XYZ file of C-alpha atoms in Angstrom:
494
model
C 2.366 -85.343 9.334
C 2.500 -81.686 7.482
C 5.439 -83.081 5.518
C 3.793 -86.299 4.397
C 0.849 -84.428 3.364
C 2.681 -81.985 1.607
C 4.855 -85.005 0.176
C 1.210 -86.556 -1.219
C 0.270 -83.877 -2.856
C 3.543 -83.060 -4.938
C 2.898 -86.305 -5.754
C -0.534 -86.181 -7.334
C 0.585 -82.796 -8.843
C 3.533 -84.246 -10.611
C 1.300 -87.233 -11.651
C -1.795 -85.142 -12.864
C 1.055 -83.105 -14.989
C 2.514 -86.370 -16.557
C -1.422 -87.347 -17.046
C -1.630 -83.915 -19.210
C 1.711 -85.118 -20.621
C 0.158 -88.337 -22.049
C -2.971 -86.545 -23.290
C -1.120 -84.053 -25.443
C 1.171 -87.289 -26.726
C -2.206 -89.057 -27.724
C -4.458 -86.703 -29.011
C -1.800 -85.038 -31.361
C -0.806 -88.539 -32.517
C -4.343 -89.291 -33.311
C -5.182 -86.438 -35.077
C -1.695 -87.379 -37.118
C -3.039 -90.571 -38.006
C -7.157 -89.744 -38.606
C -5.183 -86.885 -40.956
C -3.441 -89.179 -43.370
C -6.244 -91.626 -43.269
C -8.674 -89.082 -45.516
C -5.964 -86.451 -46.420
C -4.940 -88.499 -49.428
C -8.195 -89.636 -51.155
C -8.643 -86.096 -52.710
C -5.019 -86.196 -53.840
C -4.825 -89.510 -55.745
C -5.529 -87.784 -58.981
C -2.559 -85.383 -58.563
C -0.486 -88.349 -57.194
C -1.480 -90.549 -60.146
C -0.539 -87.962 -62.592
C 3.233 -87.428 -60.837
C 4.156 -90.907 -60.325
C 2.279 -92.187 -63.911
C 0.647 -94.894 -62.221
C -2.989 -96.414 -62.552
C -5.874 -95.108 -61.015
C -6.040 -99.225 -59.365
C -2.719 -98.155 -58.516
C -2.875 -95.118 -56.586
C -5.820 -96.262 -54.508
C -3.714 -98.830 -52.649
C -1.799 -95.586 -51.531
C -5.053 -95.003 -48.976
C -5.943 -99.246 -49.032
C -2.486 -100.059 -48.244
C -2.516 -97.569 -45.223
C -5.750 -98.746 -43.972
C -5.257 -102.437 -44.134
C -1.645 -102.267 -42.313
C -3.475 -100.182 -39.608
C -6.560 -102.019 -38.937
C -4.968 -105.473 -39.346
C -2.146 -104.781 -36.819
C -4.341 -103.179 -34.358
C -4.910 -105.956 -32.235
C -1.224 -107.163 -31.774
C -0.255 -103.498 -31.465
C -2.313 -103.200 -28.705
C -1.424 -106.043 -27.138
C 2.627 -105.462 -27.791
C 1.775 -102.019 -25.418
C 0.464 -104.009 -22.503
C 3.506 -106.613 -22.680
C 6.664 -104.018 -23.571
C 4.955 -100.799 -21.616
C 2.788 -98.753 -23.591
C 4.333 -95.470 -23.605
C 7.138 -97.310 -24.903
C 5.652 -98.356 -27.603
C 3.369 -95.210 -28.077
C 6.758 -93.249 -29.076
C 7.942 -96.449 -30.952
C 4.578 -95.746 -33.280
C 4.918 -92.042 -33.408
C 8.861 -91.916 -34.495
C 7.734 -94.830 -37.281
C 4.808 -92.769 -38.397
C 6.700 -89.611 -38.847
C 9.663 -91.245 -40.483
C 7.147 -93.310 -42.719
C 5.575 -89.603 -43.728
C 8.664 -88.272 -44.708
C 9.763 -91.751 -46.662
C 5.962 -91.002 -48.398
C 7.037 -87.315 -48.859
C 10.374 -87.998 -50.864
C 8.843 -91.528 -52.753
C 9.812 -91.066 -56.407
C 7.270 -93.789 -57.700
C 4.386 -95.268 -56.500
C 5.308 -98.545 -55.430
C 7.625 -96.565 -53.164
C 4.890 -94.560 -51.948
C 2.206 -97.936 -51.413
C 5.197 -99.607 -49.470
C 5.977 -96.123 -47.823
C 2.097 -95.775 -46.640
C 1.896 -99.458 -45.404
C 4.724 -98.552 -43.178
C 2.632 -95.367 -42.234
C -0.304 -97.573 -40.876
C 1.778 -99.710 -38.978
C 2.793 -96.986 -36.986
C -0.840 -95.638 -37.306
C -1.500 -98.787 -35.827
C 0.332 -98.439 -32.143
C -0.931 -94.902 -31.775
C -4.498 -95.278 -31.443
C -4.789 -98.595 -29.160
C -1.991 -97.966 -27.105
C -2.183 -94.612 -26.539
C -5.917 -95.404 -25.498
C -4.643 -98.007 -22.637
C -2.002 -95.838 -21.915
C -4.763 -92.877 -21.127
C -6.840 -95.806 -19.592
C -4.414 -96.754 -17.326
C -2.763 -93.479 -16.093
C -6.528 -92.326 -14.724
C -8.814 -94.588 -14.993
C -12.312 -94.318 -15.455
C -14.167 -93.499 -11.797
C -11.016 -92.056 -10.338
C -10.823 -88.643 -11.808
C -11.009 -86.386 -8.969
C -9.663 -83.628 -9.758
C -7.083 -84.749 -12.356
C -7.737 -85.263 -16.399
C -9.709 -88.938 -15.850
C -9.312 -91.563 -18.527
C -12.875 -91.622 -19.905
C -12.819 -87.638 -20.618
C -9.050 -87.782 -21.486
C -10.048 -90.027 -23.998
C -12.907 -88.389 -25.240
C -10.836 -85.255 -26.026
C -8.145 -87.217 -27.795
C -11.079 -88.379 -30.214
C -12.201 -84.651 -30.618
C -9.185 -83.604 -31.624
C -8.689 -86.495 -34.152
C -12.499 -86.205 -35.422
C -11.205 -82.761 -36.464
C -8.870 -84.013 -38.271
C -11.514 -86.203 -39.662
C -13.487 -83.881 -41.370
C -10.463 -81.203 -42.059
C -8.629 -83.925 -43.535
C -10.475 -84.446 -47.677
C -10.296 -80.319 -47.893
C -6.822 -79.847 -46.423
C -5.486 -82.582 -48.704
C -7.331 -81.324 -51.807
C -5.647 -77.727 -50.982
C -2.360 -78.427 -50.756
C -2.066 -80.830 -53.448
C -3.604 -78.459 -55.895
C -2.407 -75.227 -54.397
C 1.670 -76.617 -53.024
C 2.500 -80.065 -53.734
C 0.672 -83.848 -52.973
C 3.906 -84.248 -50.654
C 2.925 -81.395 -48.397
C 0.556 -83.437 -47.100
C 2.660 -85.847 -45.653
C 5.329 -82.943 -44.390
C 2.200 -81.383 -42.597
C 1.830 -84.770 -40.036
C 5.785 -84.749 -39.383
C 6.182 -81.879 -37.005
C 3.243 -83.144 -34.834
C 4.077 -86.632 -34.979
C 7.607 -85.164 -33.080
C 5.975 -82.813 -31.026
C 3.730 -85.557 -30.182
C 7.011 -88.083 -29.333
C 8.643 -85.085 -27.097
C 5.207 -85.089 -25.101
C 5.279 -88.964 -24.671
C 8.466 -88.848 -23.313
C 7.488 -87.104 -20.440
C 4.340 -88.735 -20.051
C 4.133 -92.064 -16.798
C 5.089 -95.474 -17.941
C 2.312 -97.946 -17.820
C 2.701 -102.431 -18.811
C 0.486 -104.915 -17.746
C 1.642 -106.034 -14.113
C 2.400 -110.205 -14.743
C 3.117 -109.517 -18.536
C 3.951 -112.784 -21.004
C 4.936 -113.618 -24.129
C 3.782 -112.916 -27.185
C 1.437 -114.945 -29.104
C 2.970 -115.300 -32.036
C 1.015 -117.694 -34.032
C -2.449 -115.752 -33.111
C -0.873 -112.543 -34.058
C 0.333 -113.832 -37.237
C -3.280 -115.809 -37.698
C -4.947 -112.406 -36.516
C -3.232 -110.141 -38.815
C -3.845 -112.187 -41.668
C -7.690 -112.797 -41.205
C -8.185 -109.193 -40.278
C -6.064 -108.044 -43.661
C -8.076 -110.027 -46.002
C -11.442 -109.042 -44.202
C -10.229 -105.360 -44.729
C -9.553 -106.270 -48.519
C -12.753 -107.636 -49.085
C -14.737 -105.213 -47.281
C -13.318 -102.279 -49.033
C -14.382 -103.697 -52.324
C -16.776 -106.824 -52.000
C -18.233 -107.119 -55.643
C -14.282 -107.427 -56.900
C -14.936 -110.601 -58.511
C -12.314 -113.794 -58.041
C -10.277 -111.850 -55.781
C -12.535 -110.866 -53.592
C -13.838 -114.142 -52.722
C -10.497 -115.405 -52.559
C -9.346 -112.861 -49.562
C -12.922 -113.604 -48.312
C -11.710 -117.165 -48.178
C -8.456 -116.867 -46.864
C -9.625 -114.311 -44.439
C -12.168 -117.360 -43.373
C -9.158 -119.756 -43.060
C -6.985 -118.056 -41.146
C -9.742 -116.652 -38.620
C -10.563 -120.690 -38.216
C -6.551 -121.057 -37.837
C -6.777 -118.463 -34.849
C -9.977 -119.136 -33.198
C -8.009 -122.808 -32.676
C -4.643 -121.321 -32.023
C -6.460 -119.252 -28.835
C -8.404 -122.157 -27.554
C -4.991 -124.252 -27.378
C -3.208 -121.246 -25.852
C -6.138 -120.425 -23.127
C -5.969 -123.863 -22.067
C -2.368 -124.038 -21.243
C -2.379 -120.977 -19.541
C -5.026 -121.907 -17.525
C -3.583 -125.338 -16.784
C -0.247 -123.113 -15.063
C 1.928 -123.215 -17.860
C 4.190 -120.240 -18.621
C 3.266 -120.076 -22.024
C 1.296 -116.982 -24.002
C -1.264 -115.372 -22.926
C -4.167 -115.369 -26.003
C -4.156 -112.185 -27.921
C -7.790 -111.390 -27.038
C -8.425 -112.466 -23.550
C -11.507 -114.770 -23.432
C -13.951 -112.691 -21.149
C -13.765 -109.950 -24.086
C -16.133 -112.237 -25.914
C -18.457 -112.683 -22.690
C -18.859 -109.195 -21.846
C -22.143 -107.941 -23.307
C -21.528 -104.238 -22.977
C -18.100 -104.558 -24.787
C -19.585 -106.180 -27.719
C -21.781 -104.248 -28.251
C -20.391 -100.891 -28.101
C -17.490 -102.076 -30.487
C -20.458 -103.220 -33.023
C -22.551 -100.347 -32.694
C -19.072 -98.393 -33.147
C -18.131 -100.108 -36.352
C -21.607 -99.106 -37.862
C -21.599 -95.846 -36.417
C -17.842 -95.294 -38.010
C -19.043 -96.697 -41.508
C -21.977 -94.091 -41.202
C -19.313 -91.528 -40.572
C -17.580 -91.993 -43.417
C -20.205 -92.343 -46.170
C -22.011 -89.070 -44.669
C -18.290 -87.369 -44.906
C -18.413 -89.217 -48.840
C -22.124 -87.804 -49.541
C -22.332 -84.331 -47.676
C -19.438 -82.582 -50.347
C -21.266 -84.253 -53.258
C -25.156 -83.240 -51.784
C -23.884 -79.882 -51.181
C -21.694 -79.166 -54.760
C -23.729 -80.735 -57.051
C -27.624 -81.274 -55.267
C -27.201 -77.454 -54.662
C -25.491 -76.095 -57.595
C -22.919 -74.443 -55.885
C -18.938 -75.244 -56.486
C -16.746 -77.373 -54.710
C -14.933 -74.248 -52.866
C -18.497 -73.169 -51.986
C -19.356 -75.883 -50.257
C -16.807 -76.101 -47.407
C -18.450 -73.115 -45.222
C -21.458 -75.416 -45.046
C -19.784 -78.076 -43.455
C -18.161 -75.622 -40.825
C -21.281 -76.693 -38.604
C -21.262 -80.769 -39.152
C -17.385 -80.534 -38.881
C -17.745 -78.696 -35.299
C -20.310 -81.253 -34.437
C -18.114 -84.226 -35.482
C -15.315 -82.668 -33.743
C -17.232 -82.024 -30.298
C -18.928 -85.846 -30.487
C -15.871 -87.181 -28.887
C -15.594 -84.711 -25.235
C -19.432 -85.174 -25.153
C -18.483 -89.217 -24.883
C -15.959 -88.899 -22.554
C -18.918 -87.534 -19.909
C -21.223 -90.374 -20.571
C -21.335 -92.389 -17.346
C -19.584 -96.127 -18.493
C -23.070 -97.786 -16.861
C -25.255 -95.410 -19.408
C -22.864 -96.015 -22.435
C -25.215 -98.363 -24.123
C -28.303 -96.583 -23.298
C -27.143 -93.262 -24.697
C -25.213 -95.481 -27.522
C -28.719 -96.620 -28.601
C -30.226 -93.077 -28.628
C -27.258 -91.578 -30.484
C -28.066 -94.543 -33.252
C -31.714 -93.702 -33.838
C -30.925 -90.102 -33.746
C -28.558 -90.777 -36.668
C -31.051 -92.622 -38.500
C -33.378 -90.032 -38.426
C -30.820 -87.268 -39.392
C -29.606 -89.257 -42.007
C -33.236 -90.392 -43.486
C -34.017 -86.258 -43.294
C -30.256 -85.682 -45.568
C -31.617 -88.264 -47.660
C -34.795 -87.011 -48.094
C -33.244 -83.246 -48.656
C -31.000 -84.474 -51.213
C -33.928 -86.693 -53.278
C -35.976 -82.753 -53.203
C -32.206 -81.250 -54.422
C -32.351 -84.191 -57.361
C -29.199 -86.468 -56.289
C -31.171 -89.512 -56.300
C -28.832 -91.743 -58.640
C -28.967 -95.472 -59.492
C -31.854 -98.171 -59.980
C -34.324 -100.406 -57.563
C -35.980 -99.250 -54.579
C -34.039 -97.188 -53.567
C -34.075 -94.983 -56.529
C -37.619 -95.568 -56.855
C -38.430 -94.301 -53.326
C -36.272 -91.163 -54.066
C -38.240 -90.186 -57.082
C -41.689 -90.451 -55.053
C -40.685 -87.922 -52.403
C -38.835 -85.891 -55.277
C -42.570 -85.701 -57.118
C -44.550 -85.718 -53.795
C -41.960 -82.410 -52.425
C -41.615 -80.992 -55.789
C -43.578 -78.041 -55.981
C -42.910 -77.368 -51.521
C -39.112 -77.633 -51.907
C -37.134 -74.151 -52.429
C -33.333 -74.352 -52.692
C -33.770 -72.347 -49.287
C -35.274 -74.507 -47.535
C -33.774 -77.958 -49.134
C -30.055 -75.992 -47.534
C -31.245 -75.366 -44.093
C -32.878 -78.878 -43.663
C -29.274 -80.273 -45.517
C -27.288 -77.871 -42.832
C -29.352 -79.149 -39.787
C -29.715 -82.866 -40.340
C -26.153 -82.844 -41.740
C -25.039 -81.593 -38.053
C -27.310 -83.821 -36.412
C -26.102 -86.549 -37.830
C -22.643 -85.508 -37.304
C -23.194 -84.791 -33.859
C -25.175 -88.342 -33.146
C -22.109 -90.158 -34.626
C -19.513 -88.723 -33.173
C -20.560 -89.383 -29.387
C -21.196 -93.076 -30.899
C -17.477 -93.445 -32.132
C -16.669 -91.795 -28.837
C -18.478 -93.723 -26.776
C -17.133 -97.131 -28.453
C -13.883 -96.212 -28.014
C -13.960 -94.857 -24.452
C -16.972 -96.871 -23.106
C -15.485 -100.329 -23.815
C -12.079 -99.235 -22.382
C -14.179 -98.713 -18.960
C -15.792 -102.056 -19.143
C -12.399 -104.014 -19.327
C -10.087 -104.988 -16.824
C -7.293 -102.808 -17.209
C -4.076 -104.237 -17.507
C -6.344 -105.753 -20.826
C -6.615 -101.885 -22.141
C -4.380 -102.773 -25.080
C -5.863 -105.533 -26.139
C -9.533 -104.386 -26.068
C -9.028 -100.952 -27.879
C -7.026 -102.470 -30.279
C -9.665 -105.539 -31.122
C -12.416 -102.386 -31.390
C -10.841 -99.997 -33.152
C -9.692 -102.747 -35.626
C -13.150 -103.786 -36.341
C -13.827 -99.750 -36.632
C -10.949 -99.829 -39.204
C -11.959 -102.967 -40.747
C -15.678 -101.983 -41.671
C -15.157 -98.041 -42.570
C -14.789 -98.916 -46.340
C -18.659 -100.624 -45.869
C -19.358 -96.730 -45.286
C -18.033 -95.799 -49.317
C -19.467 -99.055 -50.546
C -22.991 -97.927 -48.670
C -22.638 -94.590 -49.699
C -21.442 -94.594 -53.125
C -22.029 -97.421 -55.715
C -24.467 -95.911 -58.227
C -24.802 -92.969 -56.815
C -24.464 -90.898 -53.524
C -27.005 -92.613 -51.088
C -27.694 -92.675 -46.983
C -30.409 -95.675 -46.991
C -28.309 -98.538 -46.182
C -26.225 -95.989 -43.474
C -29.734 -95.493 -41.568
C -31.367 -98.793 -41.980
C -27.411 -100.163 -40.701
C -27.849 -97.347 -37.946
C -31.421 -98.463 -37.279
C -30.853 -102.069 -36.728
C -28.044 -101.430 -34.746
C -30.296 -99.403 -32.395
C -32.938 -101.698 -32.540
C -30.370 -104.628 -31.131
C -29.041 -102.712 -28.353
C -32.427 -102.388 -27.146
C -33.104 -106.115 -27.310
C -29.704 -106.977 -25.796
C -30.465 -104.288 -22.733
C -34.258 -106.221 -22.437
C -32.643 -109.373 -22.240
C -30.509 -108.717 -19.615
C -33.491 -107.339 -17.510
C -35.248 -110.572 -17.869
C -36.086 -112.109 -14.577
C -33.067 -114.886 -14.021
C -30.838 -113.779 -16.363
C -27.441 -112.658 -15.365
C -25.972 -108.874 -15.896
């Protein structure tokens, strides 16, 4: 009996180290991948300038990335739970360093676009899989005393929201002090330390795994690409409604494609399982945390595009000057996702909603500090509203005061977000079955992906502006709380 028990608990020890094993692998990948995805944008000029290419160009260097990692999120995810996802976690961590060091050494900028799109696909099996992977090797409820999925999870996503915020500043550095390339050198000793710690971490696959399905991955990819496209730049004339359209086709082409495929799987045929399992789309609390996460996300990033902008120019100070101030947002950002992985999966949506109406106060008080510091830009209501509180505040708004109330409703709203990308992330991964882990984080980080350029449309256009990030953050709140009375109804099913 002594020797059994002792026999157990090597056991657990060896499996809570491997668990530790798999969280190092994922959380460095991440913050690999969240660091190339905002690295770059400050560098473009630097790049465009090197490689002589257009400024149209050199932005597909960043679209290209995105739209190869959002699109292929969902088949990524789903390739884990078929082929084992710590296989494919280190598959997507040796393609994403090579593809950094391929962007590192391009000598034009086609080279460097192609180079990047390779980048996000391996961008693209990181994140999901290394999710389910974390999902699967403790699961949410069983923690005891090793890591647990749900907080493992959450501090993968702090480490990455660093990454996040450090990301514009780090990338503006080194191209201006080193070289545009070093920023792609940086990610390639992490990426490999990050491979060495997946190799060591448990292997995890689905238990009754199938094929492939290849026609809804292809249909997938396709819709998700052109829905990326057109998000990322919606007023782009001909073209735009042209990937709107095809986007439109080819989601009709899979929604048709999965409806043939569930039915001969249920009818006992070995064919493929559908790349999004059916019950995703019947499962309330997973829909909505992945669409309060996508507007969360797209609030992230246009308060990451207007905070540099309020703080340089609303405040008169330089560029340079402004980073100390966003020591305290960046820390909140940062800490968002640990705070997540505590949340209780039955209180997700509850504290989901709270987190969004906390942001859309935060981010109406940044607004209203940056109307009093003059960056109210552009024409209509918006700009009309801004001008009233400018007069109304004018002569009871110091610099002094306009920076504190900048400072604290810039961390607020940092802080309110984060948990809300957190908690979509690592809440819906504890409301799915979870040999489906794959699957569902890659569908809801794709759709994350997929609507983070609405965040720079929102906040830029005319000029630097938060409204349509709170009233997006608002609504969102507001239809969490009708989903949750809903389901309270007398006769209605939970």
């Amino acid at each position: 009996m002594p020797a059994f028990g002792t026999s157990r608990r090597r056991q657990g020890s060896a499996s809570r180290r491997q668990a530790r094993w798999a969280l190092a692998a994922v959380a460095t990948g991440a913050f690999c991948v969240q660091l190339d995805s905002f690295a770059l944008n400050s560098a473009l000029p630097v790049i465009r300038a090197e490689l002589h290419g257009s400024a149209a160009a050199a932005t597909w260097a960043v679209s290209g990335y995105l739209l190869a990692a959002g699109s292929l999120m969902p088949v990524a995810g789903r390739l884990g739970d078929l082929y084992g996802r710590r296989r494919m976690l280190l598959v997507g961590l040796v393609l994403f360093a090579t593809a950094a060091s391929l962007c590192a050494l391009a000598p034009s900028l086609p080279l460097l676009v192609a180079a990047r799109v390779l980048q996000g696909a391996g961008g693209a099996l990181i994140t999901p899989v290394g999710l389910a992977l974390l999902t699967n090797v403790s699961p949410p409820g069983g923690e005891g005393r090793g890591v647990g999925g749900h907080r493992a999870i959450g501090r993968a996503l702090g480490l990455a929201g660093v990454a996040t915020v450090c990301g514009p500043f780090l990338g503006g550095v080194l191209a201006a002090s080193v070289s545009w390339r070093a920023v792609f050198w940086l990610t390639v000793p992490p990426a490999g330390i990050a491979a060495l710690c997946a190799l060591r971490a448990p292997a995890s696959r689905a238990a009754d795994p199938r094929p492939l399905d290849v026609i809804g991955a292809v249909t997938a990819t396709g819709a998700l690409a052109c829905l990326a496209r057109w998000l990322q730049q919606p007023t782009d004339g001909l073209r735009g409604a042209a990937a709107a359209l095809l986007g439109a086709l080819l989601g009709a082409l899979f929604v048709r494609a999965e409806r043939r495929a569930a039915r001969q799987h249920q009818g006992g045929r070995r064919s493929p399982v559908p790349l999004l399992d059916p019950s995703l789309f019947r499962n309330r609390r997973y829909l909505a945390l992945t669409a309060a996460g996508a507007v969360a996300n797209a609030a992230t990033v246009a308060l990451l595009y207007v905070l540099p902008l309020l703080l340089s120019r609303g405040q008169g100070w330089p560029a340079p000057g402004a980073e100390p101030a966003l020591l305290a947002p960046a820390a909140a950002l940062a800490v968002g996702g640990p705070l997540a992985g505590r949340v209780r999966p039955a209180a997700a949506v509850r504290v989901m909603t709270l987190c969004l109406f906390t942001a859309a106060a935060a981010l109406c008080a940044l607004g209203w500090a940056g109307a009093g510091a003059g960056m109210a830009a552009g024409t209509g209501f918006t700009a009309r509203a801004a001008a009233a509180i400018t007069a109304t505040t004018a002569t009871m708004t110091t610099p002094t005061a306009t920076t504190a109330t900048t400072a604290i409703a810039a961390t607020v709203a940092a802080a309110a977000l984060g948990v809300a990308g957190g908690l979509a992330l690592a809440g819906t991964q504890a409301v799915v079955r979870r040999e489906r882990a794959g699957a569902a984080s890659g569908v809801t980080k794709a759709v994350m992906t997929a609507t983070a350029g609405l965040g720079l449309t929102a906040g830029g256009g005319a000029g630097p502006s938060l409204a349509l990030p709170a009233a997006a953050c608002l609504v969102a709140g507001g239809a969490l709380v009708l989903v949750r009375v809903r389901q309270r109804q007398p006769g209605r099913r939970h």
